[in-house]
XYZ file of C-alpha atoms in Angstrom:
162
model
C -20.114 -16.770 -5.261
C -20.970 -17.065 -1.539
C -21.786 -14.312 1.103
C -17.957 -14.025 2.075
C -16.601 -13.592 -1.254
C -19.726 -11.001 -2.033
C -18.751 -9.003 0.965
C -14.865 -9.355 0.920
C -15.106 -8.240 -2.587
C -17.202 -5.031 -1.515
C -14.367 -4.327 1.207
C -11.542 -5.090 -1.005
C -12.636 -2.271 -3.358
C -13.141 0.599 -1.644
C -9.339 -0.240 0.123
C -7.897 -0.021 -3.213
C -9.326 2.796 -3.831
C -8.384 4.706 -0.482
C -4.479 2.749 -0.560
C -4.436 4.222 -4.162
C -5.414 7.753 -3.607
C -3.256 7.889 -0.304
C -0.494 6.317 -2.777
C -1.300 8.883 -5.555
C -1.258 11.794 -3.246
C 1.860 13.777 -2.342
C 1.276 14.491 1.183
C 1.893 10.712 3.183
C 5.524 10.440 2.781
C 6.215 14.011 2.532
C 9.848 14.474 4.206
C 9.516 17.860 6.278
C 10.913 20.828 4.349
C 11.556 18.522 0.883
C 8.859 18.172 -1.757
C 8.896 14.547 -1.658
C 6.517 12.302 -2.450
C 6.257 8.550 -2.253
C 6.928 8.373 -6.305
C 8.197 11.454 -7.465
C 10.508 14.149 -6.268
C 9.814 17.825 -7.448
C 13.047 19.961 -7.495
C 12.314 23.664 -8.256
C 15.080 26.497 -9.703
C 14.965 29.833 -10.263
C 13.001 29.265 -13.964
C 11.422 25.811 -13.441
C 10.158 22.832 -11.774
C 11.429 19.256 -12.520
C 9.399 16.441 -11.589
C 12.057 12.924 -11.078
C 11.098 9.975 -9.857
C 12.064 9.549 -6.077
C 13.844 6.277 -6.257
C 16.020 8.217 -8.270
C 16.548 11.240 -5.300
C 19.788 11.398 -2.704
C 17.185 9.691 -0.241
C 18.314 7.724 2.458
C 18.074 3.655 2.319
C 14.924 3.731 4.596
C 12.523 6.027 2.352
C 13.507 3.363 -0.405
C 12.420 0.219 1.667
C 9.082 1.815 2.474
C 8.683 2.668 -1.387
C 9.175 -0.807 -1.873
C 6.687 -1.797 0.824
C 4.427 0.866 -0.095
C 4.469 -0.778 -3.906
C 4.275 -4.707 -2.302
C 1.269 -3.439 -0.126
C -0.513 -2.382 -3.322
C 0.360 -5.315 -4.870
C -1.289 -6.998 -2.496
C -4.324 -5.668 -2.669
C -4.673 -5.538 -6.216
C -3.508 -9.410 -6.325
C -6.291 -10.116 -3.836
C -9.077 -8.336 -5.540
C -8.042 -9.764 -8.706
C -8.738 -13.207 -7.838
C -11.190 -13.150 -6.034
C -13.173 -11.045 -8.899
C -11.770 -13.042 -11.949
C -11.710 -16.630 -12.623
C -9.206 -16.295 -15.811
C -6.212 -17.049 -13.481
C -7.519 -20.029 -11.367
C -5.972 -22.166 -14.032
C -2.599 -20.314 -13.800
C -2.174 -21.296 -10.344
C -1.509 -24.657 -8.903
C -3.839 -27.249 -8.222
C -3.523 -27.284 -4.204
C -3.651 -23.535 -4.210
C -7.015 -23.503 -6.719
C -8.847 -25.700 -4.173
C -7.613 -23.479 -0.833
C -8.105 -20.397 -3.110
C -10.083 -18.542 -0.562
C -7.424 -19.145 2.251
C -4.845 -18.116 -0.497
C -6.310 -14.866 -1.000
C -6.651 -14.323 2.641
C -3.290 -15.363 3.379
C -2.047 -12.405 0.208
C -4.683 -9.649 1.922
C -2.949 -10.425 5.254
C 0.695 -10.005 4.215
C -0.119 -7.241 2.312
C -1.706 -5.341 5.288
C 1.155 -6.345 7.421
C 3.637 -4.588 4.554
C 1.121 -1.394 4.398
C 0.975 -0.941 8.391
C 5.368 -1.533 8.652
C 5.448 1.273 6.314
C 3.685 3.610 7.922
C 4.976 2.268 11.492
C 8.305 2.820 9.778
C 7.827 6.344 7.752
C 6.189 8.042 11.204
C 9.007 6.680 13.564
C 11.851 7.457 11.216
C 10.095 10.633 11.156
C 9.875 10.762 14.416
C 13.707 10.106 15.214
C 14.811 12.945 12.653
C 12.298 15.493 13.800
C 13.848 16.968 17.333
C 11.695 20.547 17.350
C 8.030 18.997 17.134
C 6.583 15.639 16.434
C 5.557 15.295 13.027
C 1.813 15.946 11.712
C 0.242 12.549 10.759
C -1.263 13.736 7.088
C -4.544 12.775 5.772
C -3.259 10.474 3.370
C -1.964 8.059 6.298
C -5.443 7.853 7.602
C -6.744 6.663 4.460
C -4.255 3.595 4.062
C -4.985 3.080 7.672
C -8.403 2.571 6.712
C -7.679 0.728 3.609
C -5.732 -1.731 5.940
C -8.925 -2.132 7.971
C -10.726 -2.908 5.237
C -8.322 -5.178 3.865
C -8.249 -6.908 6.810
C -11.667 -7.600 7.810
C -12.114 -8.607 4.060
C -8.493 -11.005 4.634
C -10.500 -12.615 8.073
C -13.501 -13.525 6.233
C -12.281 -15.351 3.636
C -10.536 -17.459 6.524
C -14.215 -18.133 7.229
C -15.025 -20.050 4.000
């Protein structure tokens, strides 16, 4: 394994890591006044709280797009990591894309940031459109997949290198 790989690898990781927690967390795609989440809605009564998933909430058609975009972006990264750190699958993929496999993972790390940064683009604009008192708080979840995108990227522009 060359320098590249070593380091892509070691950027690759902690973005997972930081996309996954900001993921996890319930704060990012918190709607204002609604205790949404990116994956799970929590609806309280007067006796109890119910926990649904949000695909499954009155949401509009937007919130589900960046759910979907939100689950390709982690895709993405977990694709990427994944081959690059395991050589069980080179024989599942095709023969032109096992000899370009660095510019394939580069090319998966790339789209995948792209899909990460329209979502939150998207989620903070929307946001921004429905919100006329104040402009919305960017949360500390957002800031974490922003820097999970950086990572991803710089890790996505050196494997171009090899």
């Amino acid at each position: 394994m060359g320098m590249y790989e070593q380091i892509s690898i070691a950027l690759l990781v902690p973005a997972t890591i930081l996309y996954s927690l900001a993921c996890v967390s319930h704060s990012w795609f918190q709607l204002p006044g609604v205790s949404y989440g990116l994956w799970v809605a929590k609806y309280c009564d007067y006796l109890s709280c119910h926990i649904i998933p949000a695909f499954f909430t009155e949401e509009p058609v937007w919130y589900h797009v960046l759910q979907a975009l939100s689950l390709f972006g982690w895709s993405g990264m977990v694709a990427s990591l994944t081959l690059l750190t395991s050589k069980k699958f080179d024989t599942s993929l095709p023969k032109l894309w096992r000899y370009h496999k660095h510019l394939v993972v580069s090319a998966v790390c790339i789209v995948s940031v792209f899909g990460i940064s329209l979502s939150l683009v998207m989620f903070y604009g929307k946001l921004d459109e429905s919100c006329t008192s104040a402009s919305p708080q960017i949360q500390w979840s957002a800031f974490m997949a922003a820097a999970a995108c950086a990572l991803q990227f710089c890790a996505g522009l050196l494997l171009t290198q090899t």
